[in-house]
Amino acid sequence: MLEARGAVCSLKEYHPPLGGRVGLRLDFNENTVGCSPRVLERMRQLQFDQLARYPERESVERQVATHLGVDPAGLLLTNGVDEAIHLVCETYLQPGDEVLIVVPTFSMYEIYAAATGAQVITLPAGPEFRYPTDAVLARISAHTRLIAIANPNNPTGTVVSRTDLLRILRAAPDAAVLADEAYFDFYGESLLAGVASSLNLFVARTFSKAYGLAGLRIGALAGNAAQMAMVRRVSSPYNVNAVALACLPEALADQEYVQQYVTEVRQGRERLEQELRSLKLRFWPSLANFVLVEIGERHDAFVRAMRERGILVRDRSRDPGCDGCVRISVGSNAQTDRLIVALREAVGTLSVTGVPA
Ligand SMILES: Cc1ncc(COP(=O)(O)O)c(C=O)c1O
């Protein structure tokens, strides 16, 4: 009988709870108001032949490289950051290699890395979910081939300092260091400028979050041109579809739209954190478009109470170190108004008792 590879058979199944997402969707860190209207306008103008042809990535890739200020030879458009992670794993990992990740973090690092047969070593985050740089440095070995770091991290919203990232980069010259900057727009600091001069740094960006294009599946992976030439060998030449390629330049051109959304999210994050403080709930100050909150034992009931009020939030209590925690995404000002009303009610009716901030 045909059997999948052992590494695949032992993978955990990962099914994000996408079904029945009716309500204000503050559960997947998506953009909650949608993309720039210019993107939809462009989509409506697509002609038959643009869909009949295989997509051509290169010219849009050059535009994105210019926008990001990197060498086009060092940039690959990808089917979301998910594919960028997958390609890095496929390019550099083989059975026997070691991959370092600090948990809790985004699930796809472990899945794609483990699928290659590499050994995934998970280190726990430090107090307050701080990145344990010294522990990571101590664990780097001759077998370490990938260190994946979400910055800001999901689900905690915490960040790793530039100094610490550079220490890790220098300490592991034989490992790919993947800085996943999916939430960059809500944070503002980046390692992108360093990719050309570093032989082991990769930076991933997405258009799923601030740009509101999660459904189109488009992201970018940047690295040193010589390394990216290797990554390109693994990638499908048609990994990004024609609709995404046609729309992305419009999305990039409408920076005003993106900046307006980012401003509202930052304001909303501040307001949400202020509200959590006054409700005496513990949370972790976030630099992304979501906040992780400790609800305590009644986390299930809290998620239900929010759903009854038309707001979806994500239970993260099964993530390592996240017992009783729920992650709440932040959207526009008007949505934050709704969120705060629902939050007060839900907390009031459940008499949720998280650890005081
Ligand atoms: C840290 C992180 N990286 C990557 C992704 C996926 O991004 P994309 O939609 O570009 O595949 C997510 C989505 O939640 C994320 O949280």
XYZ file of C-alpha atoms and ligand atoms in Angstrom:
373
model
C 0.000 0.000 0.000
C 1.197 3.484 -0.767
C 2.230 5.244 2.418
C 3.125 8.852 3.032
C 6.634 9.554 4.283
C 7.160 8.879 7.980
C 7.744 12.576 8.662
C 4.365 13.359 7.097
C 2.522 10.571 8.957
C 3.736 11.962 12.256
C 2.669 15.552 11.523
C -0.101 16.953 13.672
C -3.210 17.882 11.718
C -3.786 21.604 11.613
C -7.294 22.818 10.856
C -7.779 26.491 11.597
C -11.418 26.944 12.666
C -12.516 28.690 9.478
C -16.094 27.347 9.331
C -19.120 29.452 10.318
C -17.240 32.704 10.780
C -20.296 34.925 10.913
C -19.918 38.206 12.764
C -17.130 40.713 13.282
C -14.101 38.538 12.601
C -11.519 39.415 15.228
C -10.231 35.841 15.261
C -7.664 35.554 12.428
C -5.734 38.851 12.529
C -7.091 39.730 9.108
C -7.819 43.224 7.874
C -11.390 43.776 9.059
C -12.510 46.457 6.606
C -11.189 45.070 3.324
C -8.589 46.127 0.812
C -8.278 49.403 -1.072
C -11.257 49.954 -3.435
C -8.665 50.393 -6.207
C -7.869 46.689 -5.936
C -11.478 45.667 -6.589
C -11.697 48.157 -9.426
C -8.633 46.572 -11.039
C -10.048 43.096 -10.533
C -13.257 44.062 -12.304
C -11.267 45.187 -15.332
C -9.528 41.829 -15.838
C -9.915 40.374 -19.318
C -10.369 36.755 -20.431
C -6.858 36.395 -21.765
C -5.292 37.539 -18.514
C -6.846 34.522 -16.861
C -6.114 32.203 -19.771
C -2.380 32.886 -19.658
C 0.046 31.524 -17.105
C 0.863 34.325 -14.687
C 4.083 36.276 -15.104
C 5.521 37.234 -11.777
C 8.675 39.153 -12.694
C 7.438 42.667 -13.455
C 5.335 42.838 -10.291
C 8.225 41.351 -8.379
C 10.380 44.273 -9.529
C 7.715 46.750 -8.388
C 7.509 45.139 -4.966
C 11.315 45.090 -4.694
C 11.415 48.811 -5.489
C 8.672 49.473 -2.956
C 10.578 47.544 -0.291
C 13.958 48.980 -1.302
C 15.606 45.621 -2.034
C 17.437 44.112 -4.993
C 14.867 42.409 -7.283
C 17.222 39.424 -7.587
C 16.799 38.942 -3.853
C 13.013 39.024 -3.781
C 10.481 36.333 -4.576
C 6.741 36.853 -4.544
C 5.071 33.964 -2.776
C 1.657 32.489 -2.158
C 1.510 34.215 1.199
C 4.154 33.986 3.895
C 2.985 30.407 4.348
C 4.609 29.493 1.061
C 7.702 31.533 1.896
C 8.187 29.427 5.043
C 7.580 26.258 3.059
C 10.155 27.215 0.426
C 12.821 28.059 2.996
C 12.248 24.663 4.625
C 12.371 22.851 1.279
C 15.539 24.648 0.215
C 17.615 24.200 3.358
C 16.316 21.308 5.462
C 16.835 17.582 5.337
C 16.416 14.728 7.834
C 18.822 15.099 10.737
C 18.870 18.887 10.614
C 17.665 20.925 13.563
C 15.199 23.781 13.534
C 14.874 26.164 16.468
C 11.622 27.886 17.304
C 10.466 29.632 20.450
C 6.901 28.826 21.463
C 4.169 29.920 21.476
C 4.469 31.009 17.879
C 2.933 30.629 14.429
C 2.194 26.934 13.740
C 3.420 26.686 10.176
C 7.133 26.777 11.049
C 6.827 23.502 12.899
C 4.623 21.872 10.258
C 6.743 22.687 7.211
C 10.011 22.023 9.023
C 8.888 18.694 10.457
C 7.559 17.603 7.036
C 11.123 17.632 5.694
C 12.200 15.149 8.372
C 14.179 17.797 10.274
C 13.962 17.814 14.049
C 12.053 20.758 15.459
C 13.427 21.961 18.779
C 10.978 24.144 20.669
C 12.252 26.454 23.367
C 9.774 28.105 25.737
C 9.476 31.875 25.705
C 10.788 33.639 28.795
C 8.728 35.537 31.398
C 6.074 37.780 29.806
C 6.688 35.853 26.560
C 10.032 37.563 26.081
C 12.227 36.039 23.397
C 14.871 33.946 25.216
C 17.817 35.042 23.093
C 20.475 33.561 25.366
C 18.718 30.192 25.447
C 18.471 30.231 21.647
C 22.156 31.121 21.321
C 23.055 28.324 23.715
C 21.032 25.786 21.720
C 22.591 26.556 18.321
C 24.634 23.553 17.189
C 26.420 22.312 14.087
C 23.053 20.738 13.093
C 21.032 23.946 13.330
C 19.813 24.841 9.835
C 16.808 27.078 10.465
C 15.771 29.531 13.169
C 12.319 30.954 12.499
C 11.217 34.066 14.366
C 7.904 35.864 13.981
C 8.538 39.529 14.734
C 6.060 40.667 16.045
C 5.141 37.209 17.255
C 1.770 35.547 16.868
C -0.116 34.950 19.211
C 1.679 37.146 21.770
C 2.301 40.400 19.871
C 5.752 40.609 21.485
C 8.913 41.521 19.567
C 12.603 40.627 19.491
C 15.061 43.527 19.457
C 17.167 44.170 16.408
C 20.320 43.673 18.480
C 19.187 40.219 19.562
C 18.195 39.231 16.029
C 21.630 40.256 14.777
C 23.318 38.277 17.556
C 21.410 35.175 16.476
C 22.216 35.812 12.837
C 25.934 36.037 13.553
C 25.940 33.033 15.882
C 24.404 30.716 13.278
C 26.120 31.394 9.934
C 25.220 27.910 8.668
C 21.525 28.301 9.476
C 18.811 30.210 7.664
C 17.389 32.842 9.997
C 13.846 33.617 8.916
C 12.445 36.879 10.275
C 8.721 36.608 9.620
C 7.526 40.215 9.478
C 3.876 39.440 8.667
C 2.809 42.157 11.165
C 5.506 44.660 10.160
C 3.022 47.389 9.163
C 1.649 47.599 12.712
C 5.140 47.646 14.230
C 7.467 49.552 11.911
C 10.858 47.963 12.557
C 12.444 45.626 10.053
C 15.572 43.692 9.177
C 14.881 44.029 5.471
C 17.735 46.459 4.834
C 20.180 43.784 6.006
C 19.223 40.989 3.615
C 21.552 41.910 0.751
C 24.661 41.854 2.917
C 23.826 38.782 4.965
C 24.211 35.272 3.628
C 21.761 33.656 6.028
C 19.013 36.204 6.682
C 15.561 35.927 5.103
C 12.716 38.367 5.683
C 9.101 37.488 4.892
C 6.340 40.038 4.387
C 2.651 39.571 3.653
C -0.139 41.490 1.967
C -2.693 39.491 3.991
C -2.789 41.745 7.023
C -2.552 45.535 6.657
C -3.290 45.372 2.900
C -6.407 43.231 3.343
C -5.531 40.666 0.667
C -5.492 37.407 2.667
C -7.884 35.821 0.173
C -5.597 36.570 -2.770
C -2.659 34.816 -1.085
C 0.301 37.042 -1.721
C 3.480 37.673 0.193
C 7.173 38.142 -0.413
C 10.416 36.551 0.672
C 13.613 38.597 0.584
C 17.145 37.360 1.040
C 20.625 37.546 -0.355
C 20.450 37.186 -4.161
C 22.640 34.058 -4.201
C 20.465 32.344 -1.603
C 17.255 33.429 -3.298
C 18.494 31.863 -6.531
C 18.419 28.550 -4.641
C 14.965 29.220 -3.210
C 13.676 30.026 -6.723
C 14.730 26.565 -7.867
C 12.222 25.043 -5.469
C 9.386 27.442 -6.193
C 6.740 26.890 -8.859
C 7.144 29.473 -11.635
C 3.383 30.108 -11.292
C 3.101 30.185 -7.500
C 1.298 33.557 -7.459
C -1.892 33.710 -9.497
C -2.721 36.230 -12.220
C -5.466 37.975 -10.238
C -3.126 38.625 -7.321
C -0.408 39.862 -9.668
C -2.786 42.209 -11.471
C -4.111 43.668 -8.217
C -0.965 44.023 -6.148
C 0.369 47.165 -7.886
C -2.924 48.938 -7.112
C -2.724 47.889 -3.484
C 0.850 49.160 -3.267
C -0.059 52.434 -4.962
C -2.808 53.192 -2.441
C -0.558 53.728 0.564
C -2.963 56.276 1.976
C -5.563 53.551 2.396
C -3.130 51.199 4.133
C -1.779 53.928 6.397
C -5.271 54.984 7.448
C -6.082 51.404 8.424
C -2.790 50.960 10.276
C -3.409 54.196 12.202
C -6.857 52.999 13.276
C -5.508 49.609 14.315
C -2.786 51.224 16.424
C -5.338 53.498 18.079
C -7.689 50.551 18.610
C -4.906 48.465 20.132
C -4.203 51.248 22.601
C -7.887 51.561 23.481
C -8.305 47.811 23.858
C -5.267 47.599 26.128
C -6.584 50.494 28.194
C -9.936 48.717 28.538
C -8.267 45.447 29.561
C -6.353 47.366 32.219
C -9.541 48.800 33.644
C -11.215 45.383 33.551
C -8.186 44.101 35.489
C -7.414 41.450 32.919
C -3.849 40.430 32.264
C -2.647 40.978 28.712
C 0.626 41.277 26.870
C 1.304 44.678 25.305
C 1.262 44.061 21.583
C 2.971 45.560 18.557
C 0.767 43.697 16.083
C -2.923 43.958 15.137
C -4.115 41.761 18.005
C -3.800 41.424 21.752
C -3.443 38.219 23.777
C -5.542 38.306 26.944
C -5.611 35.952 29.901
C -9.251 35.179 30.568
C -8.693 32.243 32.914
C -10.724 29.068 33.316
C -13.786 30.446 31.579
C -12.046 31.078 28.265
C -14.533 28.862 26.355
C -17.512 30.651 27.828
C -15.888 34.004 27.074
C -15.412 33.109 23.405
C -19.085 32.017 23.288
C -20.263 35.171 25.044
C -18.398 37.296 22.513
C -19.839 35.244 19.650
C -23.351 35.800 21.037
C -22.571 39.511 20.781
C -21.536 39.105 17.159
C -17.761 39.138 17.674
C -15.426 36.262 16.906
C -12.220 35.964 18.930
C -9.708 33.121 18.982
C -9.161 30.755 21.885
C -5.400 30.213 22.173
C -5.479 28.368 25.479
C -3.894 25.268 23.934
C -0.792 27.115 22.790
C 2.237 26.457 24.981
C 2.257 28.805 27.986
C -1.130 30.287 27.017
C -3.436 28.550 29.464
C -6.758 30.420 29.605
C -5.710 32.895 26.908
C -7.773 34.365 24.086
C -6.433 36.426 21.187
C -8.431 39.427 20.018
C -7.673 41.111 16.686
C -8.089 44.848 16.339
C -9.850 46.570 13.438
C -11.232 50.030 12.658
C -12.264 52.668 15.208
C -15.962 51.821 14.827
C -15.213 48.106 15.267
C -13.180 48.858 18.384
C -16.199 50.731 19.800
C -18.277 47.570 19.264
C -15.533 45.363 20.648
C -15.254 47.331 23.861
C -19.001 47.255 24.514
C -19.120 43.483 23.915
C -16.012 42.913 26.020
C -17.453 44.756 29.012
C -20.691 42.815 28.763
C -19.010 39.431 28.292
C -16.620 40.001 31.172
C -19.480 41.286 33.348
C -21.817 38.367 32.693
C -19.133 35.745 33.169
C -17.379 37.464 36.033
C -14.163 36.523 34.317
C -11.265 36.664 36.715
C -7.966 36.828 34.898
C -4.798 37.715 36.732
C -4.866 41.474 37.431
C -2.561 43.473 35.156
C 3.440 35.191 12.024
C 2.643 34.852 10.809
N 3.274 34.558 9.683
C 2.603 34.260 8.555
C 1.218 34.241 8.536
C 0.523 33.852 7.273
O 0.614 34.871 6.357
P 0.082 34.679 4.882
O -1.374 34.959 4.875
O 0.876 35.674 4.112
O 0.400 33.270 4.459
C 0.515 34.541 9.681
C -0.959 34.522 9.663
O -1.645 34.566 10.615
C 1.237 34.847 10.853
O 0.613 35.114 11.995
